[in-house]
mmCIF file of C-alpha atoms in Angstrom:
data_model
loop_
_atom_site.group_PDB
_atom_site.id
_atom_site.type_symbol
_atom_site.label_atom_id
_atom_site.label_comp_id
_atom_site.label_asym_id
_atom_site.label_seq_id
_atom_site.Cartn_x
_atom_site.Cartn_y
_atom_site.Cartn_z
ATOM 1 C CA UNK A 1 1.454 1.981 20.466
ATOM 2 C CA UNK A 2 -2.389 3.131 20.358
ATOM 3 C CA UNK A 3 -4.816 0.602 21.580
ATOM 4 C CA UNK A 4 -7.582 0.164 19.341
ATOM 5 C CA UNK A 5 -10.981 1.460 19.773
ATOM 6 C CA UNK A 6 -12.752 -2.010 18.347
ATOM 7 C CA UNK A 7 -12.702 -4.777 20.974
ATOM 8 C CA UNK A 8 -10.954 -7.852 19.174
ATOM 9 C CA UNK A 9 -14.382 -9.782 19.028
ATOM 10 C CA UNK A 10 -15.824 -7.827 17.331
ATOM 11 C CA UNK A 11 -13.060 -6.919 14.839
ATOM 12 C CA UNK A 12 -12.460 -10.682 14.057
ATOM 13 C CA UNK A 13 -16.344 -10.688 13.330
ATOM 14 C CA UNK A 14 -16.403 -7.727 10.823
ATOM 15 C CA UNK A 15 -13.092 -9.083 9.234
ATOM 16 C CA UNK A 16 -14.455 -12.364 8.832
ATOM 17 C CA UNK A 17 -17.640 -10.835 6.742
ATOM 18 C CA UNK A 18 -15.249 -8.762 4.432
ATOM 19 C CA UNK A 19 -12.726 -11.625 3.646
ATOM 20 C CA UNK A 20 -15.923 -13.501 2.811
ATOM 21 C CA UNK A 21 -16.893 -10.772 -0.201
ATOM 22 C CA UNK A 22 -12.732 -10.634 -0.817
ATOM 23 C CA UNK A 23 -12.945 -14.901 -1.683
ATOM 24 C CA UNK A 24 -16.469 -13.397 -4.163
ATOM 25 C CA UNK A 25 -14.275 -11.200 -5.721
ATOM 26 C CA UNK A 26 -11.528 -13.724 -6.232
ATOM 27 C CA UNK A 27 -13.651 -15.745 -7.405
ATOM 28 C CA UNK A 28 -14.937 -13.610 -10.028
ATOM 29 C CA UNK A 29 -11.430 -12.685 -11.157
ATOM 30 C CA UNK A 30 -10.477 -16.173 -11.591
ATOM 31 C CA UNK A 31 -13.660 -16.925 -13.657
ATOM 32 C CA UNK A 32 -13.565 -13.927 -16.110
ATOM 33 C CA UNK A 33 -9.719 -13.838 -16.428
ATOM 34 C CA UNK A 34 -9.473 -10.270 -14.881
ATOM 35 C CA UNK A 35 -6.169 -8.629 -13.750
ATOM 36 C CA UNK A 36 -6.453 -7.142 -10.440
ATOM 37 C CA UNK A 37 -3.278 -5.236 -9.308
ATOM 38 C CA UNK A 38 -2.970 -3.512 -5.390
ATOM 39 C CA UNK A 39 -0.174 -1.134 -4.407
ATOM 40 C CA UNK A 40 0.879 -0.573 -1.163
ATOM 41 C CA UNK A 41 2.887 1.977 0.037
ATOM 42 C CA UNK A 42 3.372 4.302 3.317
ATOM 43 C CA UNK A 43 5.861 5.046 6.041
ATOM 44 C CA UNK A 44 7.614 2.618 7.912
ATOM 45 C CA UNK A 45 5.283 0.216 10.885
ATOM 46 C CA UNK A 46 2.346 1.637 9.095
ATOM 47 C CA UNK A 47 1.511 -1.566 8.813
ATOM 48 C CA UNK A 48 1.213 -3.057 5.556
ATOM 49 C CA UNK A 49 2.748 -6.222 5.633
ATOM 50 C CA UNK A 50 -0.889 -6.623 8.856
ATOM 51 C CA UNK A 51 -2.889 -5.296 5.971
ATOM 52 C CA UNK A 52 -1.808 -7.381 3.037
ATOM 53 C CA UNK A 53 -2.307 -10.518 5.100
ATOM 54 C CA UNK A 54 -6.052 -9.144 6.394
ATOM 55 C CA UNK A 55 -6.701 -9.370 2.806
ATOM 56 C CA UNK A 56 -4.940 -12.599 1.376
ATOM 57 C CA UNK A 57 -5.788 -14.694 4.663
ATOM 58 C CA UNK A 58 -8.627 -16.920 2.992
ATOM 59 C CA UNK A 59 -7.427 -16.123 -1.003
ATOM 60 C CA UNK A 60 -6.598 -19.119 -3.164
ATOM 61 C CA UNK A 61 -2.510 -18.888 -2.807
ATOM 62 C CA UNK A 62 -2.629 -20.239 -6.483
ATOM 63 C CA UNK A 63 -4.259 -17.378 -7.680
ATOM 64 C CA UNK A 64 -3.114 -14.591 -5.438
ATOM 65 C CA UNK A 65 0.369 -12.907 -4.987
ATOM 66 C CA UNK A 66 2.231 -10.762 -2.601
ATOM 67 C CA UNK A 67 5.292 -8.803 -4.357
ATOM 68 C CA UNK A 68 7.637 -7.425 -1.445
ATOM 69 C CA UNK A 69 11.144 -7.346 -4.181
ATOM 70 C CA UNK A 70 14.249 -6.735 -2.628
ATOM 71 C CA UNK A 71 17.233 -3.805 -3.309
ATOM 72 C CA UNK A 72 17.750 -4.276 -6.639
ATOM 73 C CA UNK A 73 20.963 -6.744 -7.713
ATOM 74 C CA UNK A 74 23.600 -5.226 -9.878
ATOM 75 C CA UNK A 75 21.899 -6.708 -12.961
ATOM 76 C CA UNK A 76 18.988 -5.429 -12.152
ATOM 77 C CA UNK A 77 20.054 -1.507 -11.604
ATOM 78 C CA UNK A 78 21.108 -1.812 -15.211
ATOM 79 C CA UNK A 79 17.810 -2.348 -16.657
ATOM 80 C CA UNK A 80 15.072 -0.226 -16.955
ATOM 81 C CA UNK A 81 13.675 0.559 -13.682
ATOM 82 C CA UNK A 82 9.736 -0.724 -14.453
ATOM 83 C CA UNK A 83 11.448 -3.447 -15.696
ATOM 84 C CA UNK A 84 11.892 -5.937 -12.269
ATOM 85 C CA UNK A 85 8.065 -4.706 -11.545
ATOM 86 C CA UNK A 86 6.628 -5.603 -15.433
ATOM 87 C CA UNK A 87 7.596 -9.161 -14.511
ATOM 88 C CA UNK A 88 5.491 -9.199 -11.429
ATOM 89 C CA UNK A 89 2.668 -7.590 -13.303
ATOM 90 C CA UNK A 90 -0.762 -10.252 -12.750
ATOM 91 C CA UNK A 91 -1.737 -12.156 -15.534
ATOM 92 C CA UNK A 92 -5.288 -13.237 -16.456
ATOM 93 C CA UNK A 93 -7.015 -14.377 -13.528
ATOM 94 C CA UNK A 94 -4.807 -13.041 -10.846
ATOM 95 C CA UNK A 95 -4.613 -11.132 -7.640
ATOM 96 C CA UNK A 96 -1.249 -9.480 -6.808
ATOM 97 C CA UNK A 97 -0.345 -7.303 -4.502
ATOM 98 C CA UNK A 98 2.431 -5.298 -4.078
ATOM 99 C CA UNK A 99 4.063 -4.510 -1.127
ATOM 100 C CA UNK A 100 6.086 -1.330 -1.645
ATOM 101 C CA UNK A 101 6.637 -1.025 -6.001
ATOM 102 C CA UNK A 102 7.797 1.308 -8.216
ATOM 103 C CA UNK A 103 7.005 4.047 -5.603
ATOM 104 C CA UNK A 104 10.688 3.436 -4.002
ATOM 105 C CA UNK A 105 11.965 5.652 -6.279
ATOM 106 C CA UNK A 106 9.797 8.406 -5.237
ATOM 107 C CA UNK A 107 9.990 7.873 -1.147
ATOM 108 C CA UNK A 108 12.724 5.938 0.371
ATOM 109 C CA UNK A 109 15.233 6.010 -2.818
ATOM 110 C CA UNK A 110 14.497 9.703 -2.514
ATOM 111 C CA UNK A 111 14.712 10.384 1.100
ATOM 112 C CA UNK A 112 18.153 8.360 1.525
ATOM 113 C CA UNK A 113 19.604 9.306 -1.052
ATOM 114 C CA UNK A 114 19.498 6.076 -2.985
ATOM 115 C CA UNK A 115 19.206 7.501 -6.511
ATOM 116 C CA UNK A 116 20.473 10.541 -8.182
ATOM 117 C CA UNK A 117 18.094 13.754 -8.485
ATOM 118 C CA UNK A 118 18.174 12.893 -12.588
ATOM 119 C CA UNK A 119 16.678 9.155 -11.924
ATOM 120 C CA UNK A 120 14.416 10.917 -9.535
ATOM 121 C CA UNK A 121 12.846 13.493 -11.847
ATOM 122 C CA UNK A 122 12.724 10.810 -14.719
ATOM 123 C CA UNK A 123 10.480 8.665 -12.549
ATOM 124 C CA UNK A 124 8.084 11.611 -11.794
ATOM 125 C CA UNK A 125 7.860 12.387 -15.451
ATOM 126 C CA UNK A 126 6.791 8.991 -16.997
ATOM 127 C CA UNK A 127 5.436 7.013 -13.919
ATOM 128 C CA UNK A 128 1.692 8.221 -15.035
ATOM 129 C CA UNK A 129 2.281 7.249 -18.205
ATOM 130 C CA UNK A 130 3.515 3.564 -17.592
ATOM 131 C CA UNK A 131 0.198 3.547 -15.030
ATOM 132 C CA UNK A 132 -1.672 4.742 -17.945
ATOM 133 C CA UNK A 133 -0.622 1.534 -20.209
ATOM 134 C CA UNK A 134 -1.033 -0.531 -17.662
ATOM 135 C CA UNK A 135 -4.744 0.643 -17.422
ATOM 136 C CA UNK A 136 -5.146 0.557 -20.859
ATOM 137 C CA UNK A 137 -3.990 -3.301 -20.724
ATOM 138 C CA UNK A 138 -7.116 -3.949 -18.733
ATOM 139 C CA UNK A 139 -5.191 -4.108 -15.294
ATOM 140 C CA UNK A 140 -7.247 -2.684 -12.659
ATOM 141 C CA UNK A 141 -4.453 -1.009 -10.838
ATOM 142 C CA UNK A 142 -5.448 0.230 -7.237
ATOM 143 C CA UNK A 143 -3.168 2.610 -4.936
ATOM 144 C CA UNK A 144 -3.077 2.755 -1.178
ATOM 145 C CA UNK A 145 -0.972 4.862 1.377
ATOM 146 C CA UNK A 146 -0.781 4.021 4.624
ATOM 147 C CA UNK A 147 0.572 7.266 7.134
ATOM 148 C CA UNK A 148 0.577 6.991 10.619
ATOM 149 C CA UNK A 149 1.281 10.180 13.399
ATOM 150 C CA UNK A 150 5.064 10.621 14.395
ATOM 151 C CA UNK A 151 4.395 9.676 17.883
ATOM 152 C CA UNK A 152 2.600 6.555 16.910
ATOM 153 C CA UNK A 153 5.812 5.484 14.608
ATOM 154 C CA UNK A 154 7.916 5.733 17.249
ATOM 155 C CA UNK A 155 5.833 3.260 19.913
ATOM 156 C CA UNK A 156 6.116 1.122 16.941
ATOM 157 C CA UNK A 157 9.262 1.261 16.371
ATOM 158 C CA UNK A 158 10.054 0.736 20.231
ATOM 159 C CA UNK A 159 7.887 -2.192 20.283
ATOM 160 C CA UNK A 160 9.147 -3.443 16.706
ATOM 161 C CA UNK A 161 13.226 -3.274 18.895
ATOM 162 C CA UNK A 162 11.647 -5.262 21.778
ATOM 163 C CA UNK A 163 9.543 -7.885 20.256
ATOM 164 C CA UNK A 164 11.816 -10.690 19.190
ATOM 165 C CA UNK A 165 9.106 -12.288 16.451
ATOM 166 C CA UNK A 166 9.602 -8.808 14.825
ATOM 167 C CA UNK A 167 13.590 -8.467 14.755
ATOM 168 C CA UNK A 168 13.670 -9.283 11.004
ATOM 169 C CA UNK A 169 11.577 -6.007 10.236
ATOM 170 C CA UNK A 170 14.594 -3.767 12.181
ATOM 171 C CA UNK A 171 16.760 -2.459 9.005
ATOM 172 C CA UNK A 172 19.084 0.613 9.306
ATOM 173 C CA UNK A 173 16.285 2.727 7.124
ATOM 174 C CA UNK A 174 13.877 1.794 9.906
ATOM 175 C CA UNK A 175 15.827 3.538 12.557
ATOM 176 C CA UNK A 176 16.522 6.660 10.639
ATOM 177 C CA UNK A 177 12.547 6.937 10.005
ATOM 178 C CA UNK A 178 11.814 9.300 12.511
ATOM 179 C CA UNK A 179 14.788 11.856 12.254
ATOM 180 C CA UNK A 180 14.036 11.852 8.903
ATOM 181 C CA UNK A 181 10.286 12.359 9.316
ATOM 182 C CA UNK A 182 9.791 16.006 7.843
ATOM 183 C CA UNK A 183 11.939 14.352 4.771
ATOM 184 C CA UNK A 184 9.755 11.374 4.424
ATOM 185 C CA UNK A 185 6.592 14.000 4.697
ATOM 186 C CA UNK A 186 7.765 16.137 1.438
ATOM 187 C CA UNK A 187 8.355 13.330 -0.152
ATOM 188 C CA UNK A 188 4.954 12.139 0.525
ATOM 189 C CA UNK A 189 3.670 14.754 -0.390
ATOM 190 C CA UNK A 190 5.523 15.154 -3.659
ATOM 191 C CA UNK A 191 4.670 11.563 -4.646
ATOM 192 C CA UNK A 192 0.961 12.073 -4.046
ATOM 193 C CA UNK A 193 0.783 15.534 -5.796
ATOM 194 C CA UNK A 194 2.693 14.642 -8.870
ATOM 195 C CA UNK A 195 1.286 10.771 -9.587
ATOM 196 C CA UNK A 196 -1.848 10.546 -8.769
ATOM 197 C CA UNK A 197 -3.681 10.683 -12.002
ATOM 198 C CA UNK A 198 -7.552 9.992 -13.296
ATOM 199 C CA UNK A 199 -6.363 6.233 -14.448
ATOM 200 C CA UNK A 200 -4.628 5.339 -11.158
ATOM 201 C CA UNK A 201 -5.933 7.780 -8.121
ATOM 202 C CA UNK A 202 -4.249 7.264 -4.692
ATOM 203 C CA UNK A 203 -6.100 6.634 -1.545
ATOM 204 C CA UNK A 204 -4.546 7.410 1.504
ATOM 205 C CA UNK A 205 -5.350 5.304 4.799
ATOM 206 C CA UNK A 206 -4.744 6.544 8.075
ATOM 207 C CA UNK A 207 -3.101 3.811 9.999
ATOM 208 C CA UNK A 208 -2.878 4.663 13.559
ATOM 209 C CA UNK A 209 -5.450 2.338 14.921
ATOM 210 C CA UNK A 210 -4.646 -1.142 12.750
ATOM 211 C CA UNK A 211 -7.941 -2.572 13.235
ATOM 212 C CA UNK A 212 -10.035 0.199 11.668
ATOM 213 C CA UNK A 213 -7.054 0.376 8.927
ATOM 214 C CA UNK A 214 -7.801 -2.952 7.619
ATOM 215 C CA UNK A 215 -11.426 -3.057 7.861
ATOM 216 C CA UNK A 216 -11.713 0.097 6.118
ATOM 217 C CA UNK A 217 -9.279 -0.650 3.235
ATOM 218 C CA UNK A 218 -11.002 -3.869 2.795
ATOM 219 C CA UNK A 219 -14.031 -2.089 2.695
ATOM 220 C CA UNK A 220 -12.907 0.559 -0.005
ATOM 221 C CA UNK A 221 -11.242 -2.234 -2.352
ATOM 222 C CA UNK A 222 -14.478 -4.109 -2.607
ATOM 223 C CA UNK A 223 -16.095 -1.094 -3.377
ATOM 224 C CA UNK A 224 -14.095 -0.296 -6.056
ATOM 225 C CA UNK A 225 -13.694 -3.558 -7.958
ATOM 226 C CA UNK A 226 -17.454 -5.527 -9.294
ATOM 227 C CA UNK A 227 -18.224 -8.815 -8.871
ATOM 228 C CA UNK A 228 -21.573 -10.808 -8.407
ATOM 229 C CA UNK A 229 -23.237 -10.795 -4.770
ATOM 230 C CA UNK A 230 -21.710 -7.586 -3.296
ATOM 231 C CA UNK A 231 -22.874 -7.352 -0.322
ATOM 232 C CA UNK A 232 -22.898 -3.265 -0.217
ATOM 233 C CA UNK A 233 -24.122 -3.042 3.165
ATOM 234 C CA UNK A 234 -20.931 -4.083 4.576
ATOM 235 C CA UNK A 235 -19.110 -1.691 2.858
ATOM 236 C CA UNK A 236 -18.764 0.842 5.663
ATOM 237 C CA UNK A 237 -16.271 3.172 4.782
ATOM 238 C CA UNK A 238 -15.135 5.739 7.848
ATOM 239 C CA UNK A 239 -14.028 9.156 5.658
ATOM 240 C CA UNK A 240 -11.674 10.184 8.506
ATOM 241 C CA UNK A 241 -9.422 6.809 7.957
ATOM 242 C CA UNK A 242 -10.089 6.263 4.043
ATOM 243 C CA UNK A 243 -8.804 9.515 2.751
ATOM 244 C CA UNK A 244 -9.281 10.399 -1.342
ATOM 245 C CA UNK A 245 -6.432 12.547 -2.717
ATOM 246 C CA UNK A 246 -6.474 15.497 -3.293
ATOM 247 C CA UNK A 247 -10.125 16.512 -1.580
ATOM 248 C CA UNK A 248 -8.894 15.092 2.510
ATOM 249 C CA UNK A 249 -5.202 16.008 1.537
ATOM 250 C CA UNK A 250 -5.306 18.505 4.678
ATOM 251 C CA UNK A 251 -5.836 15.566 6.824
ATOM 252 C CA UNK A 252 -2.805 13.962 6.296
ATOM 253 C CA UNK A 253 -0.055 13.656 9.232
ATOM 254 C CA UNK A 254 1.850 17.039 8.891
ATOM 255 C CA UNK A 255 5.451 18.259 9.614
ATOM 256 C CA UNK A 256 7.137 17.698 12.580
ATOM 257 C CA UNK A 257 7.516 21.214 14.679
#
């Protein structure tokens, strides 16, 4: 696993400034009843369970909430398949964050064979258009991807297997993540191509160093989202780890040879 380029002091000092504009922004959400929804996607140990907590660390727990759903149950695979999601949708006031979504359907349902090619192709042709009511219901809807190199998956992934605080992450989809890795790239690709829209653009984050990950995310969600007392000069934003799609698209992590 890479070792970071930003010493840990100095990391915890930088973080500590942007989860200080993050508990602003809250703030304002809460007071003018906005509705403030985050996506998070990416490969596997790109590390957005790290991320999500960077950002909810110091957020009111009342008013903030992480949405990491499960397979779906019987029931549920009956319904529509927005459906489980709508009900995790934010309402007035609220920060919520999602921790894989909708975007199942389009990577890991895909790649492993989880749904049939007709559910697949259904969920490419409406997705934009349930993002676009969403929008158009005044939720600020935000998308991230987080990619990571192939080599630096798999020190995570053998550090994931040793480290027994990180056992519960190991699932059988986990271990079939790198011989699967040209797979998990088209899809990728696919997804990024075909749903990223005016409304609801997605940014991709490269991941390999967590430290810069999460202070550049933060950085780019605060710049996107207004609220009283920005403090714009910590908004430093590195263009080789905040990637906007399609205009970096060439820098993502490409095909295994």
């Amino acid at each position: 696993m890479s070792k970071s380029i930003v010493s840990e002091n100095t990391y915890e000092a930088d973080l500590r400034l942007l989860q200080i504009e993050l508990v602003k922004l809250q703030r304002h959400t809460i007071q003018k009843g906005k509705l403030l929804l985050v996506i998070l996607e990416g490969r596997d140990t790109a590390g957005k369970d790290g991320s999500i907590k960077s950002i909810t660390e110091h957020l009111s727990p009342r008013d903030s909430r992480i949405v990491a759903l499960n397979k779906p149950s019987p029931r549920e695979e009956g319904e529509w398949y927005f459906q489980r999601y709508v009900a995790e949708l934010p309402t007035a006031g609220e920060f919520v964050l999602f921790n894989r979504s909708w975007y199942n359907r389009a990577g890991v349902e895909k790649v492993m064979g989880f749904c049939t090619d007709e559910q697949y192709k259904q969920f490419m042709a409406t997705v934009n258009e349930f993002e676009s009511l969403l929008v158009g219901s005044d939720i600020q809807l935000i998308k991230y991807y987080l990619d990571i190199s192939k080599d630096e998956q798999a020190a995570r992934l053998k550090d994931r297997a040793k480290d027994p605080l990180k056992q519960w992450k190991i699932s059988p989809i986990d271990q079939k993540a790198q011989k699967m890795w040209n797979e998990y790239s088209v899809a990728r690709d696919k997804m990024l191509k075909h749903t990223n829209s005016t409304q609801a653009p997605w940014t991709v984050i490269i991941a390999n160093d967590k430290k810069l990950a999460h202070l550049n995310m933060i950085a780019d969600l605060l710049s996107r989202v207004d609220y009283p007392d920005k403090n714009k000069k910590l908004l430093k934003i590195d263009p080789q780890i905040v990637l906007s799609w399609p205009a970096n698209s060439k820098k993502l992590p490409k095909l295994s040879k």
